[in-house]
Coordinates of C-alpha atoms in Angstrom, one line a residue:
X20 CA -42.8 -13.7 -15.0
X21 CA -41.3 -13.6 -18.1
X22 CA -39.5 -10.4 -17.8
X23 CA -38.1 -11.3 -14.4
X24 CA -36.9 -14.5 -16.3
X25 CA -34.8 -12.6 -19.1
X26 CA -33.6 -10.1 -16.4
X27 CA -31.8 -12.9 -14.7
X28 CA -29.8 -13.7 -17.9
X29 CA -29.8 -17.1 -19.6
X30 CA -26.1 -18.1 -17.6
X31 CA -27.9 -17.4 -14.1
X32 CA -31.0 -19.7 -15.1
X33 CA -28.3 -22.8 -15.9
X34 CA -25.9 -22.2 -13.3
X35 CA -24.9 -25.2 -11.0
X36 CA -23.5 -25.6 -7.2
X37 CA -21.2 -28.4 -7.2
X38 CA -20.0 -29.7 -4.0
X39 CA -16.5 -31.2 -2.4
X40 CA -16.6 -33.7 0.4
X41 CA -13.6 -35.7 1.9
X42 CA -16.2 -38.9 2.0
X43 CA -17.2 -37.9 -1.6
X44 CA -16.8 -40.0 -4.7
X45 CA -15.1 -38.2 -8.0
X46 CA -17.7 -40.6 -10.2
X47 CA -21.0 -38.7 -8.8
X48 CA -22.7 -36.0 -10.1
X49 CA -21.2 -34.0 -7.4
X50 CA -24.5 -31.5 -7.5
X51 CA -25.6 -32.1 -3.6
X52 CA -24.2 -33.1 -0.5
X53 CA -24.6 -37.2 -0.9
X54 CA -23.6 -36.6 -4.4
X55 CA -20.5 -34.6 -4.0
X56 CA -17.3 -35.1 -6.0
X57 CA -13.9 -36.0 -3.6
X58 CA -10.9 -34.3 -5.1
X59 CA -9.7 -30.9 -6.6
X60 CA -8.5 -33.2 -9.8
X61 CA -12.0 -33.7 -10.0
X62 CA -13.1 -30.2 -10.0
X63 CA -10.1 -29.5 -12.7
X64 CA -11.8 -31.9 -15.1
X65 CA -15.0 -29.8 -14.7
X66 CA -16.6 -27.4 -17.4
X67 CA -17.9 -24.6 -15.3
X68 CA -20.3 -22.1 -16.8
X69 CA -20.9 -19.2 -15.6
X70 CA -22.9 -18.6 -12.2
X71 CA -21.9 -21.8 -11.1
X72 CA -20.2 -22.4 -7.2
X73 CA -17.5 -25.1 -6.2
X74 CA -17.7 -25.4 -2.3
X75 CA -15.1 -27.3 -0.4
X76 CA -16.6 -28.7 2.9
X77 CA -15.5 -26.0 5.5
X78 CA -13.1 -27.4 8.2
X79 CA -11.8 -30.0 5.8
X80 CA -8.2 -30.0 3.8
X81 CA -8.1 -31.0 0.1
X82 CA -4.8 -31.5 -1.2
X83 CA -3.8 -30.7 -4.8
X84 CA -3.5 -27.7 -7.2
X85 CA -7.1 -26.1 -8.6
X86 CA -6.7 -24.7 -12.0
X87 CA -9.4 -22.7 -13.6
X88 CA -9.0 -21.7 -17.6
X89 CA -10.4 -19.4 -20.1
X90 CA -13.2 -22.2 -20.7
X91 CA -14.3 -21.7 -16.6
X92 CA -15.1 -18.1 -17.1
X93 CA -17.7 -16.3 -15.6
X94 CA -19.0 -13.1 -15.8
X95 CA -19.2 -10.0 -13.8
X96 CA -22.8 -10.4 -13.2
X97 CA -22.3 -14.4 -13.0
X98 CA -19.2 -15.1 -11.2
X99 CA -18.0 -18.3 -11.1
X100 CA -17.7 -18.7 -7.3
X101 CA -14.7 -21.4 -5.3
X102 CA -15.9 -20.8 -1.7
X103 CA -16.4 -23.4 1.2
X104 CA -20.1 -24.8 2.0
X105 CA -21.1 -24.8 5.9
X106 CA -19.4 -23.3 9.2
X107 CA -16.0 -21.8 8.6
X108 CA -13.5 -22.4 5.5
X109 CA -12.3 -25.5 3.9
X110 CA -8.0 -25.5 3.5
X111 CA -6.5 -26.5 0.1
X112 CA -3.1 -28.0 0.5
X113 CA -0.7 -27.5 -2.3
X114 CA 1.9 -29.4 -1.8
X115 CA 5.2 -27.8 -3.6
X116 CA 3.0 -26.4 -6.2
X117 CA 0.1 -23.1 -7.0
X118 CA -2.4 -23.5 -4.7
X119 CA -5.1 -22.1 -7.0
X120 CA -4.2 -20.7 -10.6
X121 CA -6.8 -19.0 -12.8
X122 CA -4.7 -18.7 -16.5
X123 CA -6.9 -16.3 -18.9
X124 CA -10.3 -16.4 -17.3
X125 CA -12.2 -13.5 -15.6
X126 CA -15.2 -13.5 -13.7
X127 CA -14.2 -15.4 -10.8
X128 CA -14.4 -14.9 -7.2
X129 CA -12.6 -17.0 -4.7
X130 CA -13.6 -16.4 -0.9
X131 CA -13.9 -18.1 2.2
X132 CA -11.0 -20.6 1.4
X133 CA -7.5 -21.2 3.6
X134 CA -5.0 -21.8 0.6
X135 CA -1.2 -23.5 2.6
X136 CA 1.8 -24.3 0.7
X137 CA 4.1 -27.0 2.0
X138 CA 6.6 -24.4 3.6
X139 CA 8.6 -21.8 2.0
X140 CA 11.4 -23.8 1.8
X141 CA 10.0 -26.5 0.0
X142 CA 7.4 -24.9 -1.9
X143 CA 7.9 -23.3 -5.6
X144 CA 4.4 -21.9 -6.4
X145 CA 2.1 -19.2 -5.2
X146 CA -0.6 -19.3 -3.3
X147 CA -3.3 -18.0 -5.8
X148 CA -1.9 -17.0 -9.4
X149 CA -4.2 -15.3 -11.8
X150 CA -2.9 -14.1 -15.0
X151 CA -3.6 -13.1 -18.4
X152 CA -1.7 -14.4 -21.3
X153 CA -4.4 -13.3 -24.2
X154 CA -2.1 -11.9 -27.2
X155 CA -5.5 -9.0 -27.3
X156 CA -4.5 -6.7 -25.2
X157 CA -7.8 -6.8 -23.6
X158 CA -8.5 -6.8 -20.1
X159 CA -10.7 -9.7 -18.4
X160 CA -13.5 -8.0 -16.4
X161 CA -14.2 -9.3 -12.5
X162 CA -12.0 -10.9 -10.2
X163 CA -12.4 -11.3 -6.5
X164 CA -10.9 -12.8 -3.8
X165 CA -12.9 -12.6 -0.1
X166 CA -11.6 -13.7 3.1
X167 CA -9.0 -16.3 2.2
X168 CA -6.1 -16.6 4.0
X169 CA -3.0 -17.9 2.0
X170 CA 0.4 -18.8 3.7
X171 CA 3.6 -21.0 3.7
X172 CA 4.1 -20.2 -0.1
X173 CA 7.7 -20.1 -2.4
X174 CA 6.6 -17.2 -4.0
X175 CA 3.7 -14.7 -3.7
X176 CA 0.9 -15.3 -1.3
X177 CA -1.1 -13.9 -3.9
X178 CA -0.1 -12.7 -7.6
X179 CA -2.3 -11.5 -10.1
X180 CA -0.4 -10.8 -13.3
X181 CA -0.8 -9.5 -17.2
X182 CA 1.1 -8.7 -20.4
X183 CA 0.1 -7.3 -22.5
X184 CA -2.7 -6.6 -20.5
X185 CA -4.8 -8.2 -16.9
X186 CA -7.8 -7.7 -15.2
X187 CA -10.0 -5.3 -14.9
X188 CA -12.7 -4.5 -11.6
X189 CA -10.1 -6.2 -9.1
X190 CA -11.5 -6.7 -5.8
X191 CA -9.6 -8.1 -2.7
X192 CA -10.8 -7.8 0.5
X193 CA -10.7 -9.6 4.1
X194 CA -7.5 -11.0 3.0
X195 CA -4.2 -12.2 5.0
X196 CA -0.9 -13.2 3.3
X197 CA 1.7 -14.9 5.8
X198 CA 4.6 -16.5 5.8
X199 CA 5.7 -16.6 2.0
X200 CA 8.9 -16.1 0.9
X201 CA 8.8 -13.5 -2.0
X202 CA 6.2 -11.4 -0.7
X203 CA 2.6 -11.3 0.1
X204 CA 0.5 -9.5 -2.3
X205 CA 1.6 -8.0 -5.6
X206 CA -0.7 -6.7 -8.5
X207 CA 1.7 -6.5 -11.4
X208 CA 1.7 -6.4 -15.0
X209 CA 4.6 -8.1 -17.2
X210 CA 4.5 -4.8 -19.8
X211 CA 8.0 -3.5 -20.5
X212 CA 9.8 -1.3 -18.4
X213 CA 9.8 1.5 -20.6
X214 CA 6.1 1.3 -21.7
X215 CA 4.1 3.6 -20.1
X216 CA 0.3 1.6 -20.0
X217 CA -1.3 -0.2 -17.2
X218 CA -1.8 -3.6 -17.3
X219 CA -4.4 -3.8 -14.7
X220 CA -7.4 -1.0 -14.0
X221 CA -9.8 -0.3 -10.8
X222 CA -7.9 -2.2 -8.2
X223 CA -9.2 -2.0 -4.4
X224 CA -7.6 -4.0 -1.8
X225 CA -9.3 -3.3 1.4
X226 CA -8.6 -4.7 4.7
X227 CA -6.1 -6.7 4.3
X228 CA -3.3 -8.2 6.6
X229 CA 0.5 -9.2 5.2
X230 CA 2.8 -10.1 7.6
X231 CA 6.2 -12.2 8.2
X232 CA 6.5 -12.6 4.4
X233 CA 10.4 -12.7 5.0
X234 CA 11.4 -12.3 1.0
X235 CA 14.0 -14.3 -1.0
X236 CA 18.0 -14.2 -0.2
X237 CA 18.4 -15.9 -3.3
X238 CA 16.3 -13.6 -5.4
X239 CA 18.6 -11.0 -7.0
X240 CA 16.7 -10.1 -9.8
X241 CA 14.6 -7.6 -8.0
X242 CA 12.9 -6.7 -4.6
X243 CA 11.3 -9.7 -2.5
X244 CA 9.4 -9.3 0.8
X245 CA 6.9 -6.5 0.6
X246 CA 3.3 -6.7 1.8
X247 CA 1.0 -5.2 -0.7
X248 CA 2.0 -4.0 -3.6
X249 CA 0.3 -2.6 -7.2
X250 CA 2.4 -2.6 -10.1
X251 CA 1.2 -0.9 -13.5
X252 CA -2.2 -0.4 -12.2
X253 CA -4.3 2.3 -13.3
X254 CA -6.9 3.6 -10.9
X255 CA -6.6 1.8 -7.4
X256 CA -7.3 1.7 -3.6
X257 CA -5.0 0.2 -0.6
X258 CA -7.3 0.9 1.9
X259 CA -7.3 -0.1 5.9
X260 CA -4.5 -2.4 5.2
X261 CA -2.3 -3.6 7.6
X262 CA 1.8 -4.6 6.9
X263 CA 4.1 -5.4 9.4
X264 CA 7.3 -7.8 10.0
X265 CA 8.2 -7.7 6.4
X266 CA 11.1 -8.3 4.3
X267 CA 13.8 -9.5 6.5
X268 CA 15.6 -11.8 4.2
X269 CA 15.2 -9.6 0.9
X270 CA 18.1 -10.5 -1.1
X271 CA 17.8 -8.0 -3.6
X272 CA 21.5 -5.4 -3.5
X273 CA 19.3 -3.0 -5.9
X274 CA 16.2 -2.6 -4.2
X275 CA 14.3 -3.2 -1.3
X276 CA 10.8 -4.3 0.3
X277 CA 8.1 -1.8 1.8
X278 CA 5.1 -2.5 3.2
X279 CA 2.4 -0.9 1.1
X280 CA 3.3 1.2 -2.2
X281 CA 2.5 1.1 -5.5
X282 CA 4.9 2.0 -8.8
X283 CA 4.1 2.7 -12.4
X284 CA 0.7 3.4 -11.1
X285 CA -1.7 6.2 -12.2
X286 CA -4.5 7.4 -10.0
X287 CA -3.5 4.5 -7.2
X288 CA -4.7 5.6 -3.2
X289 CA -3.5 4.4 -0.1
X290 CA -4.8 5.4 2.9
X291 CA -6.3 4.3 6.6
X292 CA -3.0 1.7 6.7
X293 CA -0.6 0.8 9.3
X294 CA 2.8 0.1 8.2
X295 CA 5.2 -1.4 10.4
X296 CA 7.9 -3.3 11.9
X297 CA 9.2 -4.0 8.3
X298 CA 12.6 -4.8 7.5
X299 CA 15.6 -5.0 4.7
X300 CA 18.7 -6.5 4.6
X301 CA 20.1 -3.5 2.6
X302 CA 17.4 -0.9 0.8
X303 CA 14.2 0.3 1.5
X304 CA 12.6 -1.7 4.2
X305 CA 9.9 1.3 4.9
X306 CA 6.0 1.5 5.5
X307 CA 4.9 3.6 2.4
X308 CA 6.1 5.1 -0.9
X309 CA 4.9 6.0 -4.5
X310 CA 7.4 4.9 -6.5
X311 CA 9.1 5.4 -9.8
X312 CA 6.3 5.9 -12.8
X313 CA 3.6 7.2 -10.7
X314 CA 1.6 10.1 -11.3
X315 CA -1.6 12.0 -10.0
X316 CA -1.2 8.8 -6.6
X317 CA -2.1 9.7 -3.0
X318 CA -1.1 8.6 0.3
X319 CA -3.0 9.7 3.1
X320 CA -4.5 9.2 6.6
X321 CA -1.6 6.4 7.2
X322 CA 0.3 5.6 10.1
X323 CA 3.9 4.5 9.2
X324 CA 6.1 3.1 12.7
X325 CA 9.1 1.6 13.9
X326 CA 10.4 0.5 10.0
X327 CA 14.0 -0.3 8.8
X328 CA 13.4 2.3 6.1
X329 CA 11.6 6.0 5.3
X330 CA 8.1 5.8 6.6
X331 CA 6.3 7.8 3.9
X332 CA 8.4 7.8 0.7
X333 CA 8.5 9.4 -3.0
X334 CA 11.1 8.2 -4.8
X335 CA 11.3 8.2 -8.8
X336 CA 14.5 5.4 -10.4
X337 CA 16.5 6.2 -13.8
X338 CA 14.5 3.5 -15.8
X339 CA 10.9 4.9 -15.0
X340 CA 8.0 4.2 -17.6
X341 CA 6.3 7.5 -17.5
X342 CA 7.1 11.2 -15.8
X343 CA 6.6 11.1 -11.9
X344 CA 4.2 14.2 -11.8
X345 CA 1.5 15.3 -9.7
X346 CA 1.6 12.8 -6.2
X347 CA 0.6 13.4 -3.0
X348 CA 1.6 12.7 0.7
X349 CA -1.3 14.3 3.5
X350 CA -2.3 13.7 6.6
X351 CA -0.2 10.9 7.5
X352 CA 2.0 10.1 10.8
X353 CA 5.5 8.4 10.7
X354 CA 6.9 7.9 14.1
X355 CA 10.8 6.1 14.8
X356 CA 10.8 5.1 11.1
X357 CA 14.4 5.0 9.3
X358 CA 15.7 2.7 12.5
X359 CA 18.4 1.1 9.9
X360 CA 19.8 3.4 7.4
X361 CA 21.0 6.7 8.4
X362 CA 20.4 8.1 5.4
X363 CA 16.7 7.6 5.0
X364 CA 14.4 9.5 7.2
X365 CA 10.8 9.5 8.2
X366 CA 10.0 11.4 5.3
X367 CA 12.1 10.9 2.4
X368 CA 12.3 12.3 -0.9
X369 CA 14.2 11.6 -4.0
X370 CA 15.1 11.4 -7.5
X371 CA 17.5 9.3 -9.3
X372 CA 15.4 9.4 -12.6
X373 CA 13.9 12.1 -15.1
X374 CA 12.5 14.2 -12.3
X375 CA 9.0 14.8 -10.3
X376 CA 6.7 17.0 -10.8
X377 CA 4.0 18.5 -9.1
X378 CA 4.7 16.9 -5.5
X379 CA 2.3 17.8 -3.0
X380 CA 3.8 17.5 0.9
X381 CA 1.6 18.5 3.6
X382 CA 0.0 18.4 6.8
X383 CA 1.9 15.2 8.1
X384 CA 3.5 14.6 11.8
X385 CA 7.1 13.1 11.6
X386 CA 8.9 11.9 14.7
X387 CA 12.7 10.2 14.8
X388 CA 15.0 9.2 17.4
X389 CA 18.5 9.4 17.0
X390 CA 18.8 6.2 15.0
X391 CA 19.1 8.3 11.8
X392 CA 20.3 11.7 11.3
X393 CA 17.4 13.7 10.2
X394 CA 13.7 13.8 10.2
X395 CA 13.0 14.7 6.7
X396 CA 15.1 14.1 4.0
X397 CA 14.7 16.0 0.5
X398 CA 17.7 15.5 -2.9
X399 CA 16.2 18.3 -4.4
X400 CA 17.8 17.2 -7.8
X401 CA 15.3 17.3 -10.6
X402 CA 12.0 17.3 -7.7
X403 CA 9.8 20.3 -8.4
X404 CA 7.9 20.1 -4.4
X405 CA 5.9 22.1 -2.5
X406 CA 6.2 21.6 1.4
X407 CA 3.4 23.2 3.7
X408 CA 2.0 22.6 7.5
X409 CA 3.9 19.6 8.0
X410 CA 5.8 18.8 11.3
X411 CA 9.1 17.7 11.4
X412 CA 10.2 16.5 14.9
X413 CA 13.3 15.6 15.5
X414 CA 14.9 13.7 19.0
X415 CA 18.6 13.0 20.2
X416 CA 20.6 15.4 18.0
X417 CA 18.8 15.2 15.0
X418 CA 17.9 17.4 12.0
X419 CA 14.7 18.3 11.6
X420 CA 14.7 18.9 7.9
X421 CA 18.0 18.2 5.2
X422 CA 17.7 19.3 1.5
X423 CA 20.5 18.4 -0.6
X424 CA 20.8 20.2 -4.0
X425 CA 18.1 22.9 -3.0
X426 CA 16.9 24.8 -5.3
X427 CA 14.3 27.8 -6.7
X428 CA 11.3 24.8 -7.5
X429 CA 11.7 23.3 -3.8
X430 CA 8.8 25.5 -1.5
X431 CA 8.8 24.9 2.1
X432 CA 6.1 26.9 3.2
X433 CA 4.6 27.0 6.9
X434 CA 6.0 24.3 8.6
X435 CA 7.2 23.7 12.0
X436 CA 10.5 22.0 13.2
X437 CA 11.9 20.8 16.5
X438 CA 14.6 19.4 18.5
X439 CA 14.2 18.4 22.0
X440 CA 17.6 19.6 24.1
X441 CA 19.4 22.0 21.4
X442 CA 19.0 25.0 19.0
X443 CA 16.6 23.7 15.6
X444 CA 19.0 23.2 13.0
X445 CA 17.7 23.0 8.6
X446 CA 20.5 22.3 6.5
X447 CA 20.3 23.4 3.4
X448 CA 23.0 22.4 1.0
X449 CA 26.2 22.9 2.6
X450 CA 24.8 25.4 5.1
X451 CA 23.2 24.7 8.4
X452 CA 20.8 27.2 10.0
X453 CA 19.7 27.7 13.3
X454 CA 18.0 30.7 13.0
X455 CA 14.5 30.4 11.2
X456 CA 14.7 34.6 10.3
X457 CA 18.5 34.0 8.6
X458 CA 16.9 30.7 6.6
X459 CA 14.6 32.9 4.8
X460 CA 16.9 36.0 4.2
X461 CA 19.4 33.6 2.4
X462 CA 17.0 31.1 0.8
X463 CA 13.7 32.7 0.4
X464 CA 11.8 29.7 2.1
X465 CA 9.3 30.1 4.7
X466 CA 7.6 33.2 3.0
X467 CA 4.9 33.1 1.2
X468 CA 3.7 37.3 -0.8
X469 CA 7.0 38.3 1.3
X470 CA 5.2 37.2 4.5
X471 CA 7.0 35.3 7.3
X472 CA 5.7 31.7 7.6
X473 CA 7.0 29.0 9.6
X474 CA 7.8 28.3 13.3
X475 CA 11.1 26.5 15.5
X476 CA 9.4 26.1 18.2
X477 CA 8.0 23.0 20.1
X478 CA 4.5 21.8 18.8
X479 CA 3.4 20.7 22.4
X480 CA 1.5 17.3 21.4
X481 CA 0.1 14.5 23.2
X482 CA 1.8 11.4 23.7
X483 CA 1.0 7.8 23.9
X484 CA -1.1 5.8 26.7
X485 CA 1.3 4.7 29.3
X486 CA 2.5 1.3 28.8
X487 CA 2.3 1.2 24.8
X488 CA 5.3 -0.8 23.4
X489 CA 6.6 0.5 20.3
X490 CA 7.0 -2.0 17.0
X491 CA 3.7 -3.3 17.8
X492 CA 0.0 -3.0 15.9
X493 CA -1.9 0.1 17.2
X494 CA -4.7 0.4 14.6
X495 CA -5.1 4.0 12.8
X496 CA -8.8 4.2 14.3
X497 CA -7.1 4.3 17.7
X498 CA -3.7 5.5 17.4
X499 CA -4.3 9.1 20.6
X500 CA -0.6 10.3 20.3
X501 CA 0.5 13.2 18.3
X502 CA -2.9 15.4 19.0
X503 CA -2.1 19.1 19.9
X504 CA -2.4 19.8 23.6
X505 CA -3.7 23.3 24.4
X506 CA -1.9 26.4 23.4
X507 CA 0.3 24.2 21.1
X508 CA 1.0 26.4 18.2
X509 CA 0.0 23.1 16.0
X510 CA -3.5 24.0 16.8
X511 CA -4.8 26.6 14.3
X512 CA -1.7 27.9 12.6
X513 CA -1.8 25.9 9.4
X514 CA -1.8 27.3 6.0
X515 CA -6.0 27.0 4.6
X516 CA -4.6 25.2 1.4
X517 CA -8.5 24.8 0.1
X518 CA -9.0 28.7 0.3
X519 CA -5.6 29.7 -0.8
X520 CA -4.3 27.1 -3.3
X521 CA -7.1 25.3 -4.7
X522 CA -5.4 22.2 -2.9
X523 CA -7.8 19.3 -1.0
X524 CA -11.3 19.8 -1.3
X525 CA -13.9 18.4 1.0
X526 CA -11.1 17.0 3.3
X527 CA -10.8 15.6 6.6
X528 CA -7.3 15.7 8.8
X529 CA -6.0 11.9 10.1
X530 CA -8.9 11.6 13.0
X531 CA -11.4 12.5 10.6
X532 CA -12.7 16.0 11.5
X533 CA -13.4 17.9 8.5
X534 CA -11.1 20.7 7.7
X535 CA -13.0 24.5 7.3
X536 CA -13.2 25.9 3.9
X537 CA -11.6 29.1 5.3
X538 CA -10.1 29.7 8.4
X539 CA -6.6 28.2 9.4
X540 CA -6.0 24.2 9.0
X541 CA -3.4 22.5 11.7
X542 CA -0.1 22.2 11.8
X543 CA 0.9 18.4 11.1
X544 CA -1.6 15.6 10.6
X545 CA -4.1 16.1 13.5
X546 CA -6.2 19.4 14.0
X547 CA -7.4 18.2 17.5

C-alpha cells in the first residue's frame, strides 16, 4: 500500500473537487453538492492546488470572468481541471469582458464548458486567454482545452499567447469557435518578428470547428478573421479540423484571413481538414497555407473548396523570422478556390521575402472555374520547387499552370494539365505553350534523365453525387469526387517518389490506400 501511496504523488492525495451551483452560497465550503460555492468571483478568491476540479452545474449560466494565476497551477500529471458536473455543460457568461484567463500558470485543463461573450459588438475580451508573461524564458508544461464551445467574443474565441516564451504539451480538441470578431483560434507567441524561436512547442488541435468568425473592419494592424491558426510554434498538429465562413469583414489592407495555416512555425502538420467557404475583403481569404518563417511544415490529405483566396498556399513575406526551407503540400484537393482574386489560384505559390527552399509539390487534384485565370499559380522569384504528379485542371478558359519569373531551380516533373473545350495552354514567362513536346524543348521541364514526362490530356475522374451543392461541408472521410474512372491515365502513371527520390515513406494517398514501395503512384491526390 505504501508504494501505491507515493506513486500517486503527494498533490493527488490532497487534491479537492469544489463545486458551483446557482442555489449555492459563496460562504460554504463549496466541497459537495449542498455545500457548493455560487459565483465565479468565488472560485477567483480560491487557492487551488494541484489535482483539484471546479465544476459548474451543467445546463446552468454563471456570469463573470474566471481568472486562474500562477498560484492555481497544476501539473501535467495533476491538472487542475474547470469542467461542468452532471448531464451536459455549464455556460459562463462574460459579459464585455475574458471569459476565462489563465495569466502564467500551466497545468490546467478546461473542458466541457460553453464560454459566450455579450456580442461582438459589445464585447472587448476573448473567450479563453492563456498567456505567459514569466521574464524566464521557460515554457509552462500542460494545457488543455476539451469540448468547450466559445462564441460571441471581441477578440479571439480562443488565444493562447507567450513572450518570451508559452506553453508547452498544448492540447485542444472537440473544440468550436463562432461568431467572434478577430478570429477563432490562434496559438501565437509575442517574440519579435525577426527572432527566429518558438514560443510555444507540441501543439495538437484536433477536431475542431471555426466558423462565422467575421474579423475586425477596424483592425488595421494586422490580419483578423481566420479559423485556426499557429504562430511561432515548434512542433504541431491541425488535424480533422474544420473552417468555413471566415473572414468576411477582415479589415486588414496588408494581409488577409485563411482558414487553417500556420507561420513562423517549424515542424507544424495539417492534415484530414476541410477548408471552406472563407472570405476577405481584400487579401488572402483561402483554406490552407504555410506561411512566411516556416520550415520542414506539411499539409496533406486536406480538402480546400469554394474560398475567396488560393486553396492550398506557400507564401514566404519580406520580414520573415527564419529561411522558408524544406515544406510540403501532398495529397490534398482544392476544387473552385480563388472565387475573388484573379490573381490567386487553387494552388498558389510565392515569394516576396528571402526565398524558399526545398518546396515539395506533389500528388494534389486542383480544379477552377473561370472565376480566376489559372489553376496553379507559381512567381518563381527566389522559390527553389519541385513539382511532380499533381493535377492541374482547369474550366472556362483557364490556364492550367502560370510561372512568372521561371527559372533553372523550378522542376515540374510528371504532371498532368487540362482544359475542358480548348487546346492546354502553360505559360511560362512571357511565352504560352500549347504543345507539351515544344514546352520541354525550350524549357527543359517535363523530363526527368532526358526522358519525356508529363501528359495534356484529360484525367477522366469521377464527379460528385448528384444534387451536391457547392460551398457547403462535405467531410474529407466522404468527399467520392475526383477518383480516377477506368482507363483514366491518372490511374498508375505517377512518378514512385519513395523508390526514386527518397521522398514520403510509408504513405497513404487522400482516401487512405497505401502507396507501393515500387511500382507507379497516381496522378493527383487519389490512386482509386
Amino acid at each position: 500500500m505504501l508504494v501505491l501511496l507515493c506513486g500517486l504523488g503527494v498533490n493527488s492525495l490532497f487534491a479537492t473537487d469544489w463545486f458551483v451551483r446557482c442555489d449555492g452560497d459563496d460562504s460554504a465550503r463549496g466541497t459537495g453538492r449542498r455545500t457548493a460555492w455560487r459565483t465565479i468571483e468565488r472560485v477567483n478568491r480560491a487557492h487551488l492546488q494541484p489535482g483539484d476540479r471546479v465544476l459548474f452545474q451543467a445546463s446552468q449560466t454563471f456570469t463573470g470572468n474566471l481568472r486562474l494565476a500562477a498560484d492555481d497551477a497544476g501539473t501535467r500529471s495533476a491538472p487542475v481541471i474547470i469542467g461542468s458536473s452532471g448531464h451536459g455543460r455549464a455556460t459562463i457568461f462574460a459579459g464585455t469582458g475574458t471569459g476565462v484567463a489563465v495569466e502564467n500558470a500551466g497545468g490546467i485543463t478546461i473542458e466541457n464548458l460553453v464560454v459566450v461573450g455579450g456580442g461582438i459588438t459589445n464585447n472587448t475580451g476573448y473567450g479563453i486567454f492563456c498567456d505567459n508573461t514569466l521574464t524566464n524564458a521557460t515554457m509552462l508544461d500542460h494545457l488543455s482545452l476539451r469540448n468547450v464551445e466559445v462564441r460571441d467574443f471581441g477578440k479571439h474565441g480562443i488565444q493562447i499567447s507567450g513572450a518570451p516564451a508559452g506553453f508547452r504539451h498544448v492540447r485542444i480538441s472537440g473544440c468550436v469557435m463562432r461568431d467572434n470578431l478577430l478570429g477563432g483560434m490562434e496559438v501565437a507567441g509575442r517574440l519579435p518578428w525577426d527572432k527566429p524561436g518558438c514560443a510555444h512547442a507540441d501543439v495538437q488541435v484536433t477536431q475542431c470547428r471555426a466558423f462565422d468568425n467575421p474579423g475586425d473592419p477596424n483592425y488595421h494592424k494586422s490580419h483578423s478573421g481566420s479559423g485556426i491558426v499557429l504562430y511561432q510554434v515548434d512542433g504541431g498538429v491541425i488535424d480533422r479540423c474544420v473552417a468555413w465562413n471566415n473572414g468576411a469583414l477582415n479589415g486588414s489592407g496588408s494581409g488577409g484571413p485563411v482558414g487553417l495555416w500556420t507561420c513562423a512555425s517549424r515542424g507544424v502538420t495539417i492534415q484530414h481538414c476541410e477548408s471552406f467557404g472563407n472570405r476577405t475583403t481584400g487579401a488572402d481569404g483561402g483554406g490552407f497555407d504555410i506561411d512566411g518563417g516556416c520550415e520542414d511544415c506539411v499539409l496533406q490529405y486536406n480538402y480546400s473548396h469554394d474560398n475567396d483566396g488560393p486553396g492550398l498556399m506557400v507564401y514566404t513575406y519580406p520580414y520573415e523570422s527564419r529561411p522558408n526551407r524544406g515544406n510540403m503540400v501532398r495529397f490534398n484537393i482544392s476544387e473552385n478556390d480563388s472565387r475573388k482574386n484573379r490573381t490567386y489560384a487553387g494552388l498558389w505559390v510565392r515569394n516576396d521575402g528571402d526565398g524558399m527552399t526545398g518546396v515539395e509539390v506533389y500528388n494534389n487534384t486542383v480544379l477552377v472555374g473561370p472565376w480566376t485565370d489559372q489553376a496553379a499559380s507559381v512567381h518563381g522569384d527566389g522559390v527553389e520547387a519541385c513539382f511532380r504528379n499533381n493535377i492541374f485542371l482547369a474550366q472556362g478558359g483557364v490556364v492550367p499552370l502560370r510561372v512568372e519569373k521561371p527559372h533553372s531551380k523550378l522542376r515540374f516533373e510528371n504532371n498532368l494539365y487540362w482544359r475542358d473545350g480548348s487546346p492546354v495552354p502553360v505559360e511560362w514567362g512571357q511565352k504560352a505553350y500549347t504543345g507539351l513536346e515544344e514546352w520541354r524543348k525550350e524549357t527543359c521541364q517535363e523530363l526527368l534523365g532526358g526522358n519525356p514526362l508529363g501528359w495534356f490530356e484529360n484525367p477522366r475522374l469521377t464527379l460528385h453525387a448528384p444534387g451536391m451543392r457547392s460551398g457547403q461541408f462535405v467531410g474529407v472521410s466522404n468527399l467520392q469526387a475526383f477518383r480516377p474512372l477506368p482507363g483514366s491515365p491518372a490511374k498508375n502513371k505517377g512518378l514512385n517518389l519513395r523508390s526514386r527520390f527518397g521522398i514520403g515513406i510509408t504513405l497513404d494517398d487522400f482516401v487512405g490506400r497505401r502507396l507501393p514501395a515500387t511500382g507507379p503512384w497516381p496522378l493527383g491526390a487519389c490512386a482509386r
